[in-house]
JSON list of C-alpha atoms and ligand atoms in Angstrom, two decimals:
[
{"chain": "A", "resi": 1, "resn": "MET", "atom": "CA", "xyz": [294.34, 89.85, 272.24]},
{"chain": "A", "resi": 2, "resn": "ASP", "atom": "CA", "xyz": [294.67, 93.61, 272.28]},
{"chain": "A", "resi": 3, "resn": "THR", "atom": "CA", "xyz": [297.51, 93.70, 269.14]},
{"chain": "A", "resi": 4, "resn": "SER", "atom": "CA", "xyz": [297.95, 97.41, 269.95]},
{"chain": "A", "resi": 5, "resn": "LYS", "atom": "CA", "xyz": [298.89, 96.65, 273.44]},
{"chain": "A", "resi": 6, "resn": "GLU", "atom": "CA", "xyz": [301.17, 94.07, 272.10]},
{"chain": "A", "resi": 7, "resn": "ALA", "atom": "CA", "xyz": [303.09, 96.41, 269.86]},
{"chain": "A", "resi": 8, "resn": "ALA", "atom": "CA", "xyz": [303.18, 98.87, 272.77]},
{"chain": "A", "resi": 9, "resn": "LEU", "atom": "CA", "xyz": [305.02, 96.36, 274.81]},
{"chain": "A", "resi": 10, "resn": "GLN", "atom": "CA", "xyz": [307.23, 95.61, 272.45]},
{"chain": "A", "resi": 11, "resn": "ARG", "atom": "CA", "xyz": [308.07, 99.27, 271.68]},
{"chain": "A", "resi": 12, "resn": "LEU", "atom": "CA", "xyz": [308.86, 100.06, 275.06]},
{"chain": "A", "resi": 13, "resn": "GLU", "atom": "CA", "xyz": [311.01, 96.79, 275.88]},
{"chain": "A", "resi": 14, "resn": "LYS", "atom": "CA", "xyz": [312.98, 98.12, 272.80]},
{"chain": "A", "resi": 15, "resn": "GLU", "atom": "CA", "xyz": [313.32, 101.27, 274.16]},
{"chain": "A", "resi": 16, "resn": "MET", "atom": "CA", "xyz": [314.80, 99.83, 277.50]},
{"chain": "A", "resi": 17, "resn": "HIS", "atom": "CA", "xyz": [316.98, 97.68, 275.90]},
{"chain": "A", "resi": 18, "resn": "ALA", "atom": "CA", "xyz": [318.35, 100.09, 273.77]},
{"chain": "A", "resi": 19, "resn": "ASP", "atom": "CA", "xyz": [318.93, 102.38, 276.70]},
{"chain": "A", "resi": 20, "resn": "ASP", "atom": "CA", "xyz": [322.57, 102.04, 277.72]},
{"chain": "A", "resi": 21, "resn": "SER", "atom": "CA", "xyz": [322.43, 104.56, 280.63]},
{"chain": "A", "resi": 22, "resn": "LEU", "atom": "CA", "xyz": [320.18, 102.10, 282.72]},
{"chain": "A", "resi": 23, "resn": "PRO", "atom": "CA", "xyz": [322.76, 99.98, 285.34]},
{"chain": "A", "resi": 24, "resn": "LEU", "atom": "CA", "xyz": [323.04, 96.23, 285.40]},
{"chain": "A", "resi": 25, "resn": "GLN", "atom": "CA", "xyz": [324.24, 96.25, 281.72]},
{"chain": "A", "resi": 26, "resn": "GLU", "atom": "CA", "xyz": [326.24, 92.94, 282.24]},
{"chain": "A", "resi": 27, "resn": "SER", "atom": "CA", "xyz": [322.83, 91.08, 282.77]},
{"chain": "A", "resi": 28, "resn": "ASN", "atom": "CA", "xyz": [320.14, 90.43, 280.65]},
{"chain": "A", "resi": 29, "resn": "LEU", "atom": "CA", "xyz": [316.64, 92.30, 280.24]},
{"chain": "A", "resi": 30, "resn": "VAL", "atom": "CA", "xyz": [314.10, 90.50, 281.66]},
{"chain": "A", "resi": 31, "resn": "PHE", "atom": "CA", "xyz": [311.01, 93.06, 280.30]},
{"chain": "A", "resi": 32, "resn": "GLY", "atom": "CA", "xyz": [307.92, 91.06, 281.85]},
{"chain": "A", "resi": 33, "resn": "GLU", "atom": "CA", "xyz": [305.52, 88.20, 280.81]},
{"chain": "A", "resi": 34, "resn": "GLY", "atom": "CA", "xyz": [301.69, 87.48, 280.32]},
{"chain": "A", "resi": 35, "resn": "SER", "atom": "CA", "xyz": [298.45, 88.75, 279.38]},
{"chain": "A", "resi": 36, "resn": "PRO", "atom": "CA", "xyz": [298.59, 92.49, 277.76]},
{"chain": "A", "resi": 37, "resn": "ASP", "atom": "CA", "xyz": [294.92, 92.55, 279.21]},
{"chain": "A", "resi": 38, "resn": "ALA", "atom": "CA", "xyz": [295.46, 91.40, 282.75]},
{"chain": "A", "resi": 39, "resn": "ASP", "atom": "CA", "xyz": [293.42, 92.72, 285.08]},
{"chain": "A", "resi": 40, "resn": "VAL", "atom": "CA", "xyz": [296.20, 92.04, 287.87]},
{"chain": "A", "resi": 41, "resn": "MET", "atom": "CA", "xyz": [299.99, 93.00, 287.44]},
{"chain": "A", "resi": 42, "resn": "PHE", "atom": "CA", "xyz": [302.36, 91.45, 289.61]},
{"chain": "A", "resi": 43, "resn": "ILE", "atom": "CA", "xyz": [305.43, 93.74, 290.33]},
{"chain": "A", "resi": 44, "resn": "GLY", "atom": "CA", "xyz": [308.61, 92.34, 291.86]},
{"chain": "A", "resi": 45, "resn": "GLU", "atom": "CA", "xyz": [312.14, 93.81, 292.90]},
{"chain": "A", "resi": 46, "resn": "ALA", "atom": "CA", "xyz": [314.35, 92.19, 290.45]},
{"chain": "A", "resi": 47, "resn": "PRO", "atom": "CA", "xyz": [315.54, 89.38, 288.44]},
{"chain": "A", "resi": 48, "resn": "GLY", "atom": "CA", "xyz": [317.61, 86.42, 290.19]},
{"chain": "A", "resi": 49, "resn": "PHE", "atom": "CA", "xyz": [319.84, 84.01, 288.50]},
{"chain": "A", "resi": 50, "resn": "TYR", "atom": "CA", "xyz": [316.77, 81.71, 286.83]},
{"chain": "A", "resi": 51, "resn": "GLU", "atom": "CA", "xyz": [315.30, 84.98, 285.48]},
{"chain": "A", "resi": 52, "resn": "ASP", "atom": "CA", "xyz": [318.31, 86.37, 284.15]},
{"chain": "A", "resi": 53, "resn": "ARG", "atom": "CA", "xyz": [319.18, 82.87, 282.21]},
{"chain": "A", "resi": 54, "resn": "GLU", "atom": "CA", "xyz": [315.50, 82.74, 281.09]},
{"chain": "A", "resi": 55, "resn": "LYS", "atom": "CA", "xyz": [314.63, 86.04, 280.41]},
{"chain": "A", "resi": 56, "resn": "ARG", "atom": "CA", "xyz": [311.71, 85.73, 282.18]},
{"chain": "A", "resi": 57, "resn": "PRO", "atom": "CA", "xyz": [310.28, 87.19, 285.43]},
{"chain": "A", "resi": 58, "resn": "PHE", "atom": "CA", "xyz": [309.70, 84.78, 288.33]},
{"chain": "A", "resi": 59, "resn": "VAL", "atom": "CA", "xyz": [310.67, 81.53, 287.33]},
{"chain": "A", "resi": 60, "resn": "GLY", "atom": "CA", "xyz": [313.19, 80.23, 289.72]},
{"chain": "A", "resi": 61, "resn": "ARG", "atom": "CA", "xyz": [312.08, 78.96, 293.26]},
{"chain": "A", "resi": 62, "resn": "ALA", "atom": "CA", "xyz": [310.03, 82.09, 294.17]},
{"chain": "A", "resi": 63, "resn": "GLY", "atom": "CA", "xyz": [308.53, 82.06, 290.80]},
{"chain": "A", "resi": 64, "resn": "LYS", "atom": "CA", "xyz": [307.12, 78.63, 291.42]},
{"chain": "A", "resi": 65, "resn": "LEU", "atom": "CA", "xyz": [306.13, 79.57, 294.91]},
{"chain": "A", "resi": 66, "resn": "LEU", "atom": "CA", "xyz": [304.00, 82.55, 292.81]},
{"chain": "A", "resi": 67, "resn": "ASP", "atom": "CA", "xyz": [302.61, 80.14, 290.26]},
{"chain": "A", "resi": 68, "resn": "LYS", "atom": "CA", "xyz": [301.43, 78.13, 293.48]},
{"chain": "A", "resi": 69, "resn": "LEU", "atom": "CA", "xyz": [299.63, 80.62, 295.35]},
{"chain": "A", "resi": 70, "resn": "MET", "atom": "CA", "xyz": [297.97, 81.83, 292.10]},
{"chain": "A", "resi": 71, "resn": "GLU", "atom": "CA", "xyz": [297.24, 78.04, 291.44]},
{"chain": "A", "resi": 72, "resn": "GLU", "atom": "CA", "xyz": [295.33, 77.65, 294.78]},
{"chain": "A", "resi": 73, "resn": "ILE", "atom": "CA", "xyz": [293.06, 80.54, 294.14]},
{"chain": "A", "resi": 74, "resn": "GLY", "atom": "CA", "xyz": [292.28, 79.09, 291.00]},
{"chain": "A", "resi": 75, "resn": "TRP", "atom": "CA", "xyz": [294.07, 81.66, 288.85]},
{"chain": "A", "resi": 76, "resn": "LYS", "atom": "CA", "xyz": [296.66, 80.81, 285.73]},
{"chain": "A", "resi": 77, "resn": "ARG", "atom": "CA", "xyz": [300.04, 82.70, 285.45]},
{"chain": "A", "resi": 78, "resn": "GLU", "atom": "CA", "xyz": [298.90, 83.54, 281.55]},
{"chain": "A", "resi": 79, "resn": "GLU", "atom": "CA", "xyz": [296.08, 85.40, 282.76]},
{"chain": "A", "resi": 80, "resn": "VAL", "atom": "CA", "xyz": [298.30, 87.98, 284.82]},
{"chain": "A", "resi": 81, "resn": "TYR", "atom": "CA", "xyz": [300.97, 90.12, 284.13]},
{"chain": "A", "resi": 82, "resn": "ILE", "atom": "CA", "xyz": [304.38, 89.78, 285.69]},
{"chain": "A", "resi": 83, "resn": "THR", "atom": "CA", "xyz": [307.25, 92.10, 285.76]},
{"chain": "A", "resi": 84, "resn": "ASN", "atom": "CA", "xyz": [310.14, 93.83, 287.80]},
{"chain": "A", "resi": 85, "resn": "ILE", "atom": "CA", "xyz": [310.73, 97.40, 288.80]},
{"chain": "A", "resi": 86, "resn": "VAL", "atom": "CA", "xyz": [314.60, 96.42, 288.10]},
{"chain": "A", "resi": 87, "resn": "LYS", "atom": "CA", "xyz": [314.65, 94.73, 284.86]},
{"chain": "A", "resi": 88, "resn": "ARG", "atom": "CA", "xyz": [318.26, 93.30, 285.13]},
{"chain": "A", "resi": 89, "resn": "ARG", "atom": "CA", "xyz": [319.52, 90.92, 288.01]},
{"chain": "A", "resi": 90, "resn": "PRO", "atom": "CA", "xyz": [321.72, 92.51, 290.58]},
{"chain": "A", "resi": 91, "resn": "PRO", "atom": "CA", "xyz": [324.97, 90.67, 290.83]},
{"chain": "A", "resi": 92, "resn": "ASP", "atom": "CA", "xyz": [325.07, 87.84, 293.42]},
{"chain": "A", "resi": 93, "resn": "ASN", "atom": "CA", "xyz": [321.13, 88.56, 294.32]},
{"chain": "A", "resi": 94, "resn": "ARG", "atom": "CA", "xyz": [322.01, 91.24, 296.47]},
{"chain": "A", "resi": 95, "resn": "ASP", "atom": "CA", "xyz": [318.97, 94.02, 296.76]},
{"chain": "A", "resi": 96, "resn": "PRO", "atom": "CA", "xyz": [318.70, 96.65, 294.28]},
{"chain": "A", "resi": 97, "resn": "LEU", "atom": "CA", "xyz": [320.34, 99.63, 294.98]},
{"chain": "A", "resi": 98, "resn": "PRO", "atom": "CA", "xyz": [318.70, 103.23, 295.27]},
{"chain": "A", "resi": 99, "resn": "HIS", "atom": "CA", "xyz": [320.15, 104.20, 292.09]},
{"chain": "A", "resi": 100, "resn": "GLU", "atom": "CA", "xyz": [319.21, 101.49, 289.92]},
{"chain": "A", "resi": 101, "resn": "ILE", "atom": "CA", "xyz": [315.77, 101.70, 291.54]},
{"chain": "A", "resi": 102, "resn": "GLU", "atom": "CA", "xyz": [315.73, 105.11, 290.50]},
{"chain": "A", "resi": 103, "resn": "ALA", "atom": "CA", "xyz": [316.95, 104.42, 286.91]},
{"chain": "A", "resi": 104, "resn": "TYR", "atom": "CA", "xyz": [314.22, 101.76, 285.82]},
{"chain": "A", "resi": 105, "resn": "LYS", "atom": "CA", "xyz": [311.58, 103.43, 287.62]},
{"chain": "A", "resi": 106, "resn": "LYS", "atom": "CA", "xyz": [310.82, 106.06, 285.05]},
{"chain": "A", "resi": 107, "resn": "TYR", "atom": "CA", "xyz": [309.77, 103.01, 282.57]},
{"chain": "A", "resi": 108, "resn": "LEU", "atom": "CA", "xyz": [307.16, 101.91, 285.03]},
{"chain": "A", "resi": 109, "resn": "PRO", "atom": "CA", "xyz": [304.43, 103.94, 284.51]},
{"chain": "A", "resi": 110, "resn": "GLU", "atom": "CA", "xyz": [304.18, 103.41, 280.61]},
{"chain": "A", "resi": 111, "resn": "HIS", "atom": "CA", "xyz": [304.54, 99.78, 281.49]},
{"chain": "A", "resi": 112, "resn": "ILE", "atom": "CA", "xyz": [301.49, 100.10, 283.81]},
{"chain": "A", "resi": 113, "resn": "ARG", "atom": "CA", "xyz": [299.77, 102.31, 281.30]},
{"chain": "A", "resi": 114, "resn": "ILE", "atom": "CA", "xyz": [299.83, 99.78, 278.57]},
{"chain": "A", "resi": 115, "resn": "ILE", "atom": "CA", "xyz": [298.60, 96.93, 280.66]},
{"chain": "A", "resi": 116, "resn": "GLY", "atom": "CA", "xyz": [295.77, 99.06, 282.61]},
{"chain": "A", "resi": 117, "resn": "PRO", "atom": "CA", "xyz": [295.14, 96.74, 285.27]},
{"chain": "A", "resi": 118, "resn": "LYS", "atom": "CA", "xyz": [292.88, 97.01, 288.01]},
{"chain": "A", "resi": 119, "resn": "ILE", "atom": "CA", "xyz": [294.72, 95.55, 290.50]},
{"chain": "A", "resi": 120, "resn": "ILE", "atom": "CA", "xyz": [298.98, 95.89, 291.31]},
{"chain": "A", "resi": 121, "resn": "VAL", "atom": "CA", "xyz": [300.10, 93.59, 293.30]},
{"chain": "A", "resi": 122, "resn": "PRO", "atom": "CA", "xyz": [303.70, 94.64, 294.28]},
{"chain": "A", "resi": 123, "resn": "VAL", "atom": "CA", "xyz": [305.87, 91.47, 295.84]},
{"chain": "A", "resi": 124, "resn": "GLY", "atom": "CA", "xyz": [307.94, 92.53, 298.68]},
{"chain": "A", "resi": 125, "resn": "ARG", "atom": "CA", "xyz": [309.31, 95.62, 300.24]},
{"chain": "A", "resi": 126, "resn": "PHE", "atom": "CA", "xyz": [310.90, 97.39, 297.67]},
{"chain": "A", "resi": 127, "resn": "ALA", "atom": "CA", "xyz": [308.25, 96.96, 294.98]},
{"chain": "A", "resi": 128, "resn": "MET", "atom": "CA", "xyz": [305.69, 98.18, 297.71]},
{"chain": "A", "resi": 129, "resn": "ASN", "atom": "CA", "xyz": [307.83, 100.87, 298.88]},
{"chain": "A", "resi": 130, "resn": "TYR", "atom": "CA", "xyz": [307.56, 102.57, 295.15]},
{"chain": "A", "resi": 131, "resn": "PHE", "atom": "CA", "xyz": [303.63, 102.97, 295.21]},
{"chain": "A", "resi": 132, "resn": "LEU", "atom": "CA", "xyz": [303.53, 103.40, 299.15]},
{"chain": "A", "resi": 133, "resn": "PRO", "atom": "CA", "xyz": [306.56, 104.99, 300.23]},
{"chain": "A", "resi": 134, "resn": "SER", "atom": "CA", "xyz": [305.44, 104.85, 303.83]},
{"chain": "A", "resi": 135, "resn": "ALA", "atom": "CA", "xyz": [303.98, 101.43, 304.06]},
{"chain": "A", "resi": 136, "resn": "GLN", "atom": "CA", "xyz": [305.92, 98.57, 305.94]},
{"chain": "A", "resi": 137, "resn": "ILE", "atom": "CA", "xyz": [305.49, 95.06, 304.70]},
{"chain": "A", "resi": 138, "resn": "SER", "atom": "CA", "xyz": [304.55, 93.63, 307.87]},
{"chain": "A", "resi": 139, "resn": "ARG", "atom": "CA", "xyz": [301.61, 96.02, 308.37]},
{"chain": "A", "resi": 140, "resn": "ASP", "atom": "CA", "xyz": [300.33, 96.46, 305.31]},
{"chain": "A", "resi": 141, "resn": "HIS", "atom": "CA", "xyz": [300.54, 93.36, 303.45]},
{"chain": "A", "resi": 142, "resn": "GLY", "atom": "CA", "xyz": [297.20, 91.93, 302.04]},
{"chain": "A", "resi": 143, "resn": "LYS", "atom": "CA", "xyz": [295.45, 95.52, 302.55]},
{"chain": "A", "resi": 144, "resn": "TYR", "atom": "CA", "xyz": [294.41, 97.42, 299.53]},
{"chain": "A", "resi": 145, "resn": "PHE", "atom": "CA", "xyz": [295.15, 101.12, 298.77]},
{"chain": "A", "resi": 146, "resn": "TRP", "atom": "CA", "xyz": [293.38, 102.86, 295.80]},
{"chain": "A", "resi": 147, "resn": "MET", "atom": "CA", "xyz": [295.72, 104.77, 293.43]},
{"chain": "A", "resi": 148, "resn": "ARG", "atom": "CA", "xyz": [292.69, 106.58, 290.95]},
{"chain": "A", "resi": 149, "resn": "ASP", "atom": "CA", "xyz": [290.97, 103.65, 289.76]},
{"chain": "A", "resi": 150, "resn": "MET", "atom": "CA", "xyz": [293.64, 101.19, 290.50]},
{"chain": "A", "resi": 151, "resn": "ILE", "atom": "CA", "xyz": [294.24, 99.11, 293.64]},
{"chain": "A", "resi": 152, "resn": "VAL", "atom": "CA", "xyz": [297.47, 98.51, 295.31]},
{"chain": "A", "resi": 153, "resn": "MET", "atom": "CA", "xyz": [297.66, 95.18, 297.16]},
{"chain": "A", "resi": 154, "resn": "PRO", "atom": "CA", "xyz": [301.10, 94.45, 298.57]},
{"chain": "A", "resi": 155, "resn": "MET", "atom": "CA", "xyz": [302.09, 91.09, 299.48]},
{"chain": "A", "resi": 156, "resn": "TYR", "atom": "CA", "xyz": [305.16, 89.56, 301.09]},
{"chain": "A", "resi": 157, "resn": "HIS", "atom": "CA", "xyz": [307.77, 88.60, 298.85]},
{"chain": "A", "resi": 158, "resn": "THR", "atom": "CA", "xyz": [307.64, 84.86, 298.01]},
{"chain": "A", "resi": 159, "resn": "ALA", "atom": "CA", "xyz": [311.71, 84.49, 298.57]},
{"chain": "A", "resi": 160, "resn": "ALA", "atom": "CA", "xyz": [310.35, 85.17, 302.11]},
{"chain": "A", "resi": 161, "resn": "ALA", "atom": "CA", "xyz": [307.77, 82.92, 302.12]},
{"chain": "A", "resi": 162, "resn": "LEU", "atom": "CA", "xyz": [309.89, 80.33, 301.09]},
{"chain": "A", "resi": 163, "resn": "ARG", "atom": "CA", "xyz": [312.10, 80.81, 304.32]},
{"chain": "A", "resi": 164, "resn": "ASN", "atom": "CA", "xyz": [309.61, 81.36, 306.78]},
{"chain": "A", "resi": 165, "resn": "PRO", "atom": "CA", "xyz": [306.41, 79.04, 306.84]},
{"chain": "A", "resi": 166, "resn": "ALA", "atom": "CA", "xyz": [304.22, 82.08, 309.32]},
{"chain": "A", "resi": 167, "resn": "ILE", "atom": "CA", "xyz": [305.06, 84.41, 306.18]},
{"chain": "A", "resi": 168, "resn": "LEU", "atom": "CA", "xyz": [303.63, 81.34, 303.96]},
{"chain": "A", "resi": 169, "resn": "ASP", "atom": "CA", "xyz": [300.86, 81.03, 305.81]},
{"chain": "A", "resi": 170, "resn": "ALA", "atom": "CA", "xyz": [299.70, 84.73, 305.62]},
{"chain": "A", "resi": 171, "resn": "SER", "atom": "CA", "xyz": [300.71, 84.71, 301.92]},
{"chain": "A", "resi": 172, "resn": "ARG", "atom": "CA", "xyz": [297.90, 81.79, 301.20]},
{"chain": "A", "resi": 173, "resn": "LEU", "atom": "CA", "xyz": [295.52, 84.24, 303.12]},
{"chain": "A", "resi": 174, "resn": "ASP", "atom": "CA", "xyz": [296.49, 87.22, 301.29]},
{"chain": "A", "resi": 175, "resn": "PHE", "atom": "CA", "xyz": [295.94, 85.78, 297.95]},
{"chain": "A", "resi": 176, "resn": "VAL", "atom": "CA", "xyz": [292.30, 84.59, 298.91]},
{"chain": "A", "resi": 177, "resn": "LYS", "atom": "CA", "xyz": [291.88, 87.96, 299.71]},
{"chain": "A", "resi": 178, "resn": "LEU", "atom": "CA", "xyz": [293.36, 89.23, 296.92]},
{"chain": "A", "resi": 179, "resn": "LYS", "atom": "CA", "xyz": [291.10, 86.88, 294.68]},
{"chain": "A", "resi": 180, "resn": "GLU", "atom": "CA", "xyz": [288.11, 88.64, 296.46]},
{"chain": "A", "resi": 181, "resn": "VAL", "atom": "CA", "xyz": [289.20, 92.27, 295.69]},
{"chain": "A", "resi": 182, "resn": "LYS", "atom": "CA", "xyz": [289.74, 91.46, 292.24]},
{"chain": "A", "resi": 183, "resn": "ASP", "atom": "CA", "xyz": [285.94, 89.52, 291.89]},
{"chain": "A", "resi": 184, "resn": "ARG", "atom": "CA", "xyz": [284.56, 92.31, 293.70]},
{"chain": "A", "resi": 185, "resn": "TYR", "atom": "CA", "xyz": [286.52, 95.46, 292.19]},
{"chain": "A", "resi": 186, "resn": "GLU", "atom": "CA", "xyz": [283.53, 97.02, 290.50]},
{"chain": "A", "resi": 187, "resn": "GLU", "atom": "CA", "xyz": [281.44, 97.01, 293.82]},
{"chain": "A", "resi": 188, "resn": "LEU", "atom": "CA", "xyz": [284.49, 98.58, 295.54]},
{"chain": "A", "resi": 189, "resn": "LYS", "atom": "CA", "xyz": [285.17, 101.25, 293.16]},
{"chain": "A", "resi": 190, "resn": "ALA", "atom": "CA", "xyz": [281.33, 102.16, 292.98]},
{"chain": "A", "resi": 191, "resn": "LYS", "atom": "CA", "xyz": [281.21, 102.23, 297.00]},
{"chain": "A", "resi": 192, "resn": "ARG", "atom": "CA", "xyz": [284.51, 104.20, 296.75]},
{"chain": "A", "resi": 193, "resn": "ARG", "atom": "CA", "xyz": [282.96, 106.69, 294.63]},
{"chain": "A", "resi": 194, "resn": "GLU", "atom": "CA", "xyz": [279.67, 106.95, 296.55]},
{"chain": "A", "resi": 195, "resn": "GLU", "atom": "CA", "xyz": [281.70, 107.59, 299.58]},
{"chain": "A", "resi": 196, "resn": "SER", "atom": "CA", "xyz": [283.70, 110.76, 297.76]},
{"chain": "A", "resi": 197, "resn": "VAL", "atom": "CA", "xyz": [280.37, 112.16, 296.75]},
{"chain": "A", "resi": 198, "resn": "LYS", "atom": "CA", "xyz": [279.02, 111.89, 300.33]},
{"chain": "A", "resi": 199, "resn": "GLN", "atom": "CA", "xyz": [281.98, 113.46, 301.50]},
{"chain": "A", "resi": 200, "resn": "THR", "atom": "CA", "xyz": [281.89, 116.36, 299.14]},
{"chain": "A", "resi": 201, "resn": "GLU", "atom": "CA", "xyz": [278.35, 116.90, 299.96]},
{"chain": "A", "resi": 202, "resn": "SER", "atom": "CA", "xyz": [278.74, 117.38, 303.54]},
{"chain": "A", "resi": 203, "resn": "LEU", "atom": "CA", "xyz": [281.09, 119.79, 302.36]},
{"chain": "A", "resi": 204, "resn": "LEU", "atom": "CA", "xyz": [278.69, 122.32, 300.68]},
{"chain": "B", "resi": 301, "resn": "LIG", "atom": "N1", "xyz": [312.27, 87.94, 292.94]},
{"chain": "B", "resi": 301, "resn": "LIG", "atom": "C1", "xyz": [312.17, 89.23, 291.91]},
{"chain": "B", "resi": 301, "resn": "LIG", "atom": "O1", "xyz": [311.65, 90.00, 293.01]},
{"chain": "B", "resi": 301, "resn": "LIG", "atom": "N2", "xyz": [311.52, 89.01, 290.54]},
{"chain": "B", "resi": 301, "resn": "LIG", "atom": "C2", "xyz": [311.99, 87.75, 289.88]},
{"chain": "B", "resi": 301, "resn": "LIG", "atom": "O2", "xyz": [311.69, 87.90, 288.88]},
{"chain": "B", "resi": 301, "resn": "LIG", "atom": "C3", "xyz": [312.31, 86.88, 290.50]},
{"chain": "B", "resi": 301, "resn": "LIG", "atom": "C4", "xyz": [312.87, 86.57, 292.02]}
]
């Protein structure tokens, strides 16, 4: 394990703890967990009741489904990294408000930089719209988008999949695709480079 990453994560968590300008101070900071060397980083919207209680992301019913969808493609929770954009629970599990997302999102680039994932999976539309402001979850779930050398692949929120069997079916297919994209990441990256060289050459 990369101990410098562990130390950087601890520093960032401490810094967020100390920042009392962050909203939702009445609930616990749920920083994130998983492998600091993960290739895949799941980013949800905000903790719920169980996450607040355990100070761990995605441990309630939606989290159990996330674990199951990972298991179905042969992945273990400990191999990935899981966090949220808003890192404290909004009361009564309401959606995070724009000013809450705004306040917490300034810490996200550093969180991502430390982990250095190949693939970011925004879980649900709030997280998706942070990366892809004009994307629509019903149209763009399971598609992949390049952000520099990282792939962003939005998924339906697992809470939505719990309520709607059609969304659960779509999510299962999206996870199969996610595994394929991860397995072919280097090849996809090389192809993309080749295409951009070709495009540049055609301009010359
Ligand atoms: N939903 C989220 O978006 N994040 C969690 O951590 C739990 C449920």
